[in-house]
XYZ file of C-alpha atoms in Angstrom:
469
model
C 105.138 79.098 124.935
C 102.583 79.651 127.689
C 104.554 80.749 130.755
C 103.731 84.318 131.688
C 106.168 86.948 130.442
C 108.521 84.318 129.020
C 108.805 86.300 125.799
C 110.212 89.317 127.547
C 112.545 88.021 130.232
C 114.323 85.377 128.201
C 114.695 84.810 124.485
C 114.129 81.374 123.019
C 117.792 80.491 123.351
C 117.733 81.357 127.011
C 119.641 84.646 126.883
C 118.391 87.640 128.857
C 116.625 90.257 126.760
C 116.060 93.063 129.258
C 117.762 96.279 128.245
C 119.598 97.922 131.105
C 119.475 101.087 129.044
C 115.885 101.604 130.176
C 116.593 101.562 133.905
C 116.521 105.311 134.359
C 116.032 107.367 137.478
C 112.385 106.414 137.855
C 113.022 102.686 137.811
C 116.094 102.911 140.031
C 114.275 105.063 142.520
C 111.455 102.545 142.616
C 113.902 99.717 143.088
C 115.413 101.475 146.099
C 111.975 102.100 147.524
C 110.944 98.475 147.886
C 109.847 98.023 151.478
C 110.050 94.951 153.633
C 106.285 94.651 153.906
C 105.495 92.193 151.147
C 107.338 94.086 148.424
C 105.023 97.101 148.603
C 105.886 100.226 146.638
C 104.695 103.180 148.735
C 102.610 106.156 147.668
C 104.190 109.565 147.352
C 103.847 111.345 150.682
C 101.439 114.237 150.794
C 99.409 113.370 147.723
C 95.712 112.669 148.198
C 94.947 110.345 145.354
C 92.805 107.293 144.810
C 95.100 104.309 145.287
C 94.812 101.250 143.061
C 96.894 98.089 143.178
C 98.897 96.195 140.594
C 101.143 93.121 140.900
C 104.343 92.552 138.933
C 105.811 89.089 138.517
C 109.177 88.562 140.209
C 109.481 84.788 139.834
C 112.712 85.062 137.846
C 113.984 88.111 139.721
C 112.932 91.718 140.097
C 114.813 93.331 137.209
C 112.062 93.090 134.603
C 109.394 94.148 137.094
C 111.448 97.157 138.140
C 111.929 98.180 134.534
C 108.213 97.954 133.780
C 107.366 99.961 136.861
C 109.872 102.595 135.815
C 108.495 102.695 132.265
C 104.775 102.751 133.049
C 103.767 103.133 136.696
C 106.255 105.787 137.825
C 105.517 108.232 134.985
C 101.781 107.666 135.431
C 101.968 108.437 139.142
C 103.976 111.564 138.403
C 101.488 112.966 135.895
C 98.148 111.868 137.370
C 96.473 114.266 139.788
C 93.796 111.760 140.767
C 95.224 108.223 140.859
C 98.200 106.521 142.495
C 99.206 103.009 141.393
C 100.645 100.960 144.248
C 102.773 98.175 142.784
C 103.858 94.957 144.445
C 106.490 92.433 143.433
C 104.764 89.057 143.449
C 106.532 85.719 142.859
C 104.387 83.307 140.814
C 102.056 86.175 140.038
C 99.477 84.226 138.089
C 99.006 81.508 140.716
C 98.769 84.158 143.414
C 96.363 86.248 141.344
C 93.840 83.536 140.531
C 93.859 82.323 144.138
C 93.220 85.851 145.362
C 90.493 86.475 142.782
C 88.689 83.297 143.799
C 88.633 84.621 147.361
C 87.252 88.008 146.371
C 90.585 89.815 146.640
C 93.584 90.399 144.369
C 94.988 93.442 142.562
C 92.763 96.017 140.902
C 94.711 95.750 137.628
C 94.679 92.063 136.708
C 97.213 90.471 134.384
C 96.720 86.959 132.988
C 99.202 84.904 130.907
C 96.967 85.048 127.825
C 93.436 84.903 126.366
C 92.717 81.309 127.430
C 93.481 82.181 131.055
C 91.484 85.401 130.831
C 88.479 83.463 129.537
C 88.475 81.201 132.589
C 88.503 84.162 134.967
C 85.931 86.079 132.942
C 83.527 83.142 132.931
C 83.862 83.008 136.721
C 82.578 86.587 136.873
C 85.819 88.012 138.258
C 86.340 90.784 135.660
C 84.415 94.014 135.199
C 83.070 94.913 131.730
C 85.252 97.398 129.875
C 82.829 98.452 127.129
C 81.940 101.849 128.600
C 85.591 102.642 129.218
C 86.410 101.614 125.645
C 83.960 104.241 124.415
C 85.083 106.882 126.920
C 88.772 106.532 126.100
C 88.478 105.729 122.409
C 89.926 102.223 122.672
C 87.734 100.995 119.830
C 89.596 103.344 117.501
C 93.035 102.863 119.071
C 93.318 99.079 119.083
C 93.277 96.849 116.026
C 89.740 95.436 115.620
C 90.868 91.859 116.248
C 92.386 92.835 119.609
C 89.225 93.948 121.358
C 87.252 91.144 119.712
C 89.674 88.712 121.318
C 88.902 90.191 124.732
C 85.136 89.735 124.474
C 83.063 87.015 126.133
C 79.479 86.737 124.875
C 79.838 90.166 123.302
C 81.147 91.921 126.427
C 84.687 93.309 126.536
C 86.410 91.896 129.624
C 90.135 91.873 128.797
C 92.652 93.625 126.559
C 95.375 91.601 124.806
C 98.895 92.744 125.602
C 102.407 91.904 124.362
C 101.730 90.896 120.746
C 104.444 89.015 118.883
C 104.734 87.231 115.551
C 107.012 85.051 113.416
C 108.938 86.075 110.303
C 111.547 84.732 107.889
C 115.056 85.866 108.806
C 117.901 85.488 106.324
C 121.613 86.143 105.950
C 121.470 89.319 103.882
C 125.174 89.234 103.061
C 124.922 85.674 101.752
C 121.843 86.498 99.680
C 123.517 89.516 98.084
C 126.680 87.575 97.291
C 124.644 84.914 95.492
C 122.074 87.192 93.879
C 119.176 85.568 95.719
C 115.963 87.539 96.196
C 113.957 87.129 99.411
C 110.833 85.057 98.649
C 107.261 86.281 98.993
C 105.335 83.126 98.036
C 105.601 79.548 99.278
C 106.482 78.431 95.746
C 109.338 80.946 95.672
C 110.495 79.730 99.082
C 110.526 76.133 97.855
C 112.426 76.997 94.677
C 114.919 79.110 96.612
C 115.450 76.308 99.137
C 116.275 73.928 96.294
C 118.765 76.443 94.898
C 120.392 77.020 98.281
C 120.611 73.309 98.981
C 122.144 72.760 95.552
C 124.845 75.283 96.427
C 125.859 73.161 99.411
C 124.278 75.500 101.955
C 121.651 74.517 104.521
C 118.378 76.280 103.659
C 117.080 76.666 107.238
C 118.981 77.060 110.524
C 116.440 75.187 112.641
C 116.784 72.927 115.650
C 114.759 71.884 118.680
C 117.261 70.287 121.051
C 116.703 72.971 123.705
C 113.016 73.626 123.086
C 110.859 70.862 121.645
C 107.960 73.257 121.273
C 109.894 74.945 118.463
C 108.171 72.317 116.299
C 104.980 74.337 116.568
C 106.550 77.409 115.007
C 106.879 75.555 111.721
C 103.600 73.632 111.891
C 101.716 76.836 112.668
C 103.411 78.868 109.961
C 102.729 76.267 107.283
C 99.091 75.855 108.327
C 98.442 79.610 108.293
C 100.525 80.486 105.244
C 99.537 77.615 102.951
C 95.994 76.716 104.027
C 95.421 80.372 104.897
C 94.243 82.225 108.028
C 90.577 82.051 107.023
C 90.780 78.262 106.797
C 92.573 78.059 110.148
C 89.892 80.299 111.658
C 87.202 77.977 110.358
C 88.927 74.957 111.890
C 89.478 76.668 115.247
C 85.791 77.596 115.385
C 84.557 74.141 114.364
C 83.448 75.140 110.864
C 86.134 73.112 109.071
C 88.085 69.927 109.715
C 91.822 69.683 110.324
C 91.745 66.811 107.839
C 90.636 69.066 104.969
C 92.837 69.037 101.828
C 94.269 72.506 102.478
C 95.774 71.325 105.762
C 97.031 68.108 104.177
C 98.859 70.217 101.590
C 100.360 72.427 104.307
C 101.737 69.620 106.475
C 102.883 67.711 103.397
C 104.970 70.728 102.364
C 106.493 70.949 105.841
C 107.256 67.237 105.867
C 108.916 67.460 102.460
C 111.188 70.226 103.755
C 112.288 67.956 106.588
C 112.708 64.922 104.342
C 114.838 67.006 101.973
C 117.207 67.796 104.831
C 116.456 71.497 104.575
C 116.154 71.931 108.352
C 119.738 72.006 109.584
C 120.806 69.294 107.151
C 118.636 66.431 108.372
C 116.508 65.180 111.246
C 119.466 63.978 113.297
C 120.946 67.478 113.277
C 117.557 69.138 113.789
C 117.120 67.193 117.019
C 120.629 67.963 118.299
C 121.234 71.575 117.219
C 121.128 74.311 119.855
C 119.840 77.814 119.220
C 123.372 79.165 119.477
C 124.647 76.643 116.931
C 121.790 77.455 114.557
C 122.392 81.196 114.828
C 126.122 80.714 114.338
C 125.498 78.658 111.195
C 123.177 81.362 109.881
C 125.678 84.145 110.546
C 128.571 82.130 109.076
C 126.674 81.475 105.857
C 126.543 77.731 106.477
C 122.761 78.198 106.586
C 120.705 80.806 104.765
C 117.359 81.370 106.514
C 115.332 80.680 109.629
C 111.673 80.914 110.623
C 111.400 82.314 114.134
C 109.599 84.899 116.190
C 110.159 88.580 116.763
C 111.863 87.598 120.013
C 114.889 86.305 118.031
C 116.278 89.745 117.176
C 118.354 90.113 120.346
C 120.023 86.750 119.776
C 120.698 87.407 116.098
C 122.473 90.616 116.984
C 125.002 88.689 119.069
C 126.043 86.661 116.003
C 125.737 89.246 113.210
C 127.210 92.695 112.703
C 129.962 94.109 114.857
C 129.217 91.725 117.731
C 129.559 88.645 115.542
C 132.588 86.807 114.239
C 131.732 86.920 110.534
C 130.937 90.534 109.648
C 127.632 89.540 108.059
C 124.228 91.213 108.319
C 120.746 89.783 108.701
C 117.442 90.971 107.270
C 113.856 89.774 107.372
C 110.692 89.450 105.305
C 107.202 88.260 106.217
C 106.949 84.492 106.175
C 105.979 83.699 102.552
C 102.378 82.713 101.878
C 100.553 80.848 99.136
C 99.194 84.116 97.707
C 102.240 86.272 98.355
C 100.232 88.567 100.622
C 101.910 89.270 103.986
C 100.487 87.377 106.946
C 101.585 87.858 110.539
C 100.578 85.098 112.933
C 99.642 86.642 116.270
C 100.935 85.479 119.629
C 99.570 87.095 122.791
C 101.803 87.223 125.863
C 99.305 88.538 128.420
C 95.982 90.292 128.967
C 94.870 93.169 131.212
C 91.516 93.459 133.013
C 89.798 95.163 135.950
C 89.093 93.107 139.065
C 85.362 92.864 139.671
C 86.053 93.755 143.316
C 87.964 96.931 142.475
C 86.665 99.760 144.663
C 87.466 102.441 142.078
C 87.131 100.966 138.569
C 87.212 104.436 137.005
C 90.659 104.990 138.492
C 91.818 101.607 137.210
C 90.541 102.463 133.742
C 92.467 105.745 133.824
C 95.692 103.826 134.401
C 94.878 101.178 131.782
C 94.305 103.946 129.258
C 97.738 105.354 130.095
C 99.326 101.898 129.961
C 98.019 101.346 126.437
C 98.951 104.767 125.122
C 101.373 104.816 122.203
C 103.967 106.601 124.339
C 103.882 104.098 127.203
C 103.894 101.077 124.920
C 106.887 102.441 123.026
C 108.656 103.137 126.317
C 108.121 99.525 127.427
C 109.494 98.255 124.117
C 112.581 100.463 124.115
C 113.368 100.318 127.826
C 112.365 96.801 128.812
C 112.344 94.739 125.624
C 108.591 94.110 125.805
C 106.450 93.303 122.809
C 103.813 96.035 122.413
C 100.056 95.773 122.431
C 98.200 96.322 119.166
C 98.209 100.117 119.301
C 99.805 102.439 116.732
C 103.328 103.462 117.682
C 104.230 106.974 116.603
C 106.977 107.437 114.042
C 110.323 107.750 115.753
C 109.041 106.374 119.064
C 111.106 103.200 118.658
C 114.343 105.001 117.908
C 116.149 103.278 120.742
C 115.872 99.753 119.339
C 117.161 97.877 116.298
C 115.392 99.481 113.313
C 114.701 96.043 111.836
C 112.831 95.045 114.982
C 110.908 98.312 114.816
C 109.973 97.458 111.218
C 108.629 94.067 112.300
C 106.491 95.597 115.047
C 105.139 98.333 112.785
C 104.380 95.995 109.880
C 102.729 93.448 112.148
C 100.354 96.050 113.566
C 99.556 97.734 110.245
C 98.880 94.523 108.316
C 96.885 92.879 111.110
C 94.508 95.850 111.147
C 93.371 94.978 107.621
C 92.963 91.240 108.138
C 96.491 90.051 107.365
C 96.880 88.024 110.524
C 97.046 84.343 111.390
C 97.043 82.337 114.589
C 99.966 81.077 116.656
C 99.429 77.630 118.094
C 100.422 78.572 121.652
C 97.770 81.302 121.793
C 94.807 79.819 119.917
C 95.084 76.011 120.073
C 93.628 74.201 123.102
C 96.154 72.449 125.319
C 95.793 68.783 124.354
C 95.490 69.578 120.646
C 98.630 71.677 120.851
C 100.491 68.850 122.592
C 99.476 66.491 119.791
C 100.604 69.052 117.222
C 104.048 69.480 118.804
C 104.834 65.881 119.655
C 103.304 63.865 116.848
C 104.697 65.927 113.990
C 107.952 64.170 114.892
C 106.240 60.853 114.135
C 105.359 62.213 110.692
C 108.945 63.290 110.128
C 110.148 59.889 111.317
C 107.821 58.005 108.966
C 105.795 56.398 111.779
C 102.489 57.947 110.708
C 101.214 59.689 107.586
C 100.250 63.331 107.272
C 96.618 62.250 107.063
C 96.894 60.205 110.269
C 98.542 63.120 112.037
C 95.730 65.483 111.068
C 93.041 62.941 111.942
C 94.603 62.625 115.372
C 94.547 66.392 115.712
C 90.883 66.477 114.759
C 89.996 63.732 117.244
C 91.653 65.568 120.131
C 90.273 68.934 119.028
C 86.703 67.595 118.844
C 86.871 66.663 122.511
C 88.227 70.039 123.574
C 85.717 71.895 121.412
C 82.903 69.957 123.088
C 84.371 70.752 126.511
C 84.559 74.453 125.680
C 88.314 74.657 126.285
C 89.276 76.141 122.906
C 90.789 79.602 123.556
C 88.923 82.665 122.280
C 89.307 83.364 118.566
C 88.576 86.916 117.324
C 85.794 87.192 114.764
C 87.491 87.833 111.416
C 84.430 89.676 110.143
C 85.202 92.438 112.665
C 88.394 93.329 110.792
C 88.107 95.272 107.503
C 89.999 93.548 104.696
C 92.223 95.722 102.537
C 91.915 95.767 98.788
């Protein structure tokens, strides 16, 4: 879950998510304009503007890059009387970017694959402070409080989180209505419902990891955040609590019990051998009832449900249940945006960044290119071109996170070695090789080392977010 832009180009089952619907005249014109000189996108002839540079990743092909240019850069260049963004297609963008930055070069608009990567560059002094621009353009009011907190290093704003995603509970709405089942809001309700579903001869959860072992972390992370609670997870990530504390033992015990009960695809043997397509087919057919997965799953679900599917069923979603019943959306960050410290015209770069993070541009990127938006309000009706259920997820995620109802995805906020332990050794718990307590002690041991080394990714200060109620 750490490769740059992986959320947008390909869904977790490997199917392409880019909407060709968004490739309008601007994007197509840009595509035709690619020159032979290093993939440069030329300025408009006759316009005297300040030119700034921006690189778009083309490792997996140019289609996504072209769409993003058409949805953000082209309209900016058309409306700005002072700035021209010169875009370049760059294979392996992140590797090329950090090498260039280290040599005092690189694009003016700098993308990183996430907060942990941004922190490394920021600590090397390769980003310009954004605080004055945040005041000038009103970013402090536009973004959710947690978002700008996440981009700060020692109190200075150096990056802006982009492409925010979350996980929810999807369910076969047709199956639920036929059986009179109500979507759960609490963990206790989820457990009781799972027992009922299992008793009816239906698999409670359409889960499997045969194609993506890291899917394990979706469930570990959701149970930690939604049973122990986001505040407790925050304390552990910042070294104020231990991963061995009772709240975390309860969370992983509940997850282990679900596996031992055969609720995940009918048993461990099937969990380890089920593909995403098989899981989605089982969910649509009514052989399984629910699944915990990210907002990226919508495109895949729509190939199995509704008119495109073989069963004529419909899916719906609710927030992943929590111990209290209050909605919690665990935040995953796909990228960050900063200004290169060597940018000759930082004011011009800031003008484009402000445009990039406008509600209109973010909505355009969602509708046209299948991107996940940044944490900015999206105007009502702006997402009319996408599945309304996906629009509901994005809107709810942003609204609830602004009042403290957010948790932490493992691929964004856990340090690397701790995350590897989390993903791999939970299978030893499920297999009966180690206990829940031993698993969490191992996590704490690895985390202690990374905390001491200073390699824990940035964690936004929860006190910066007003809590509702």
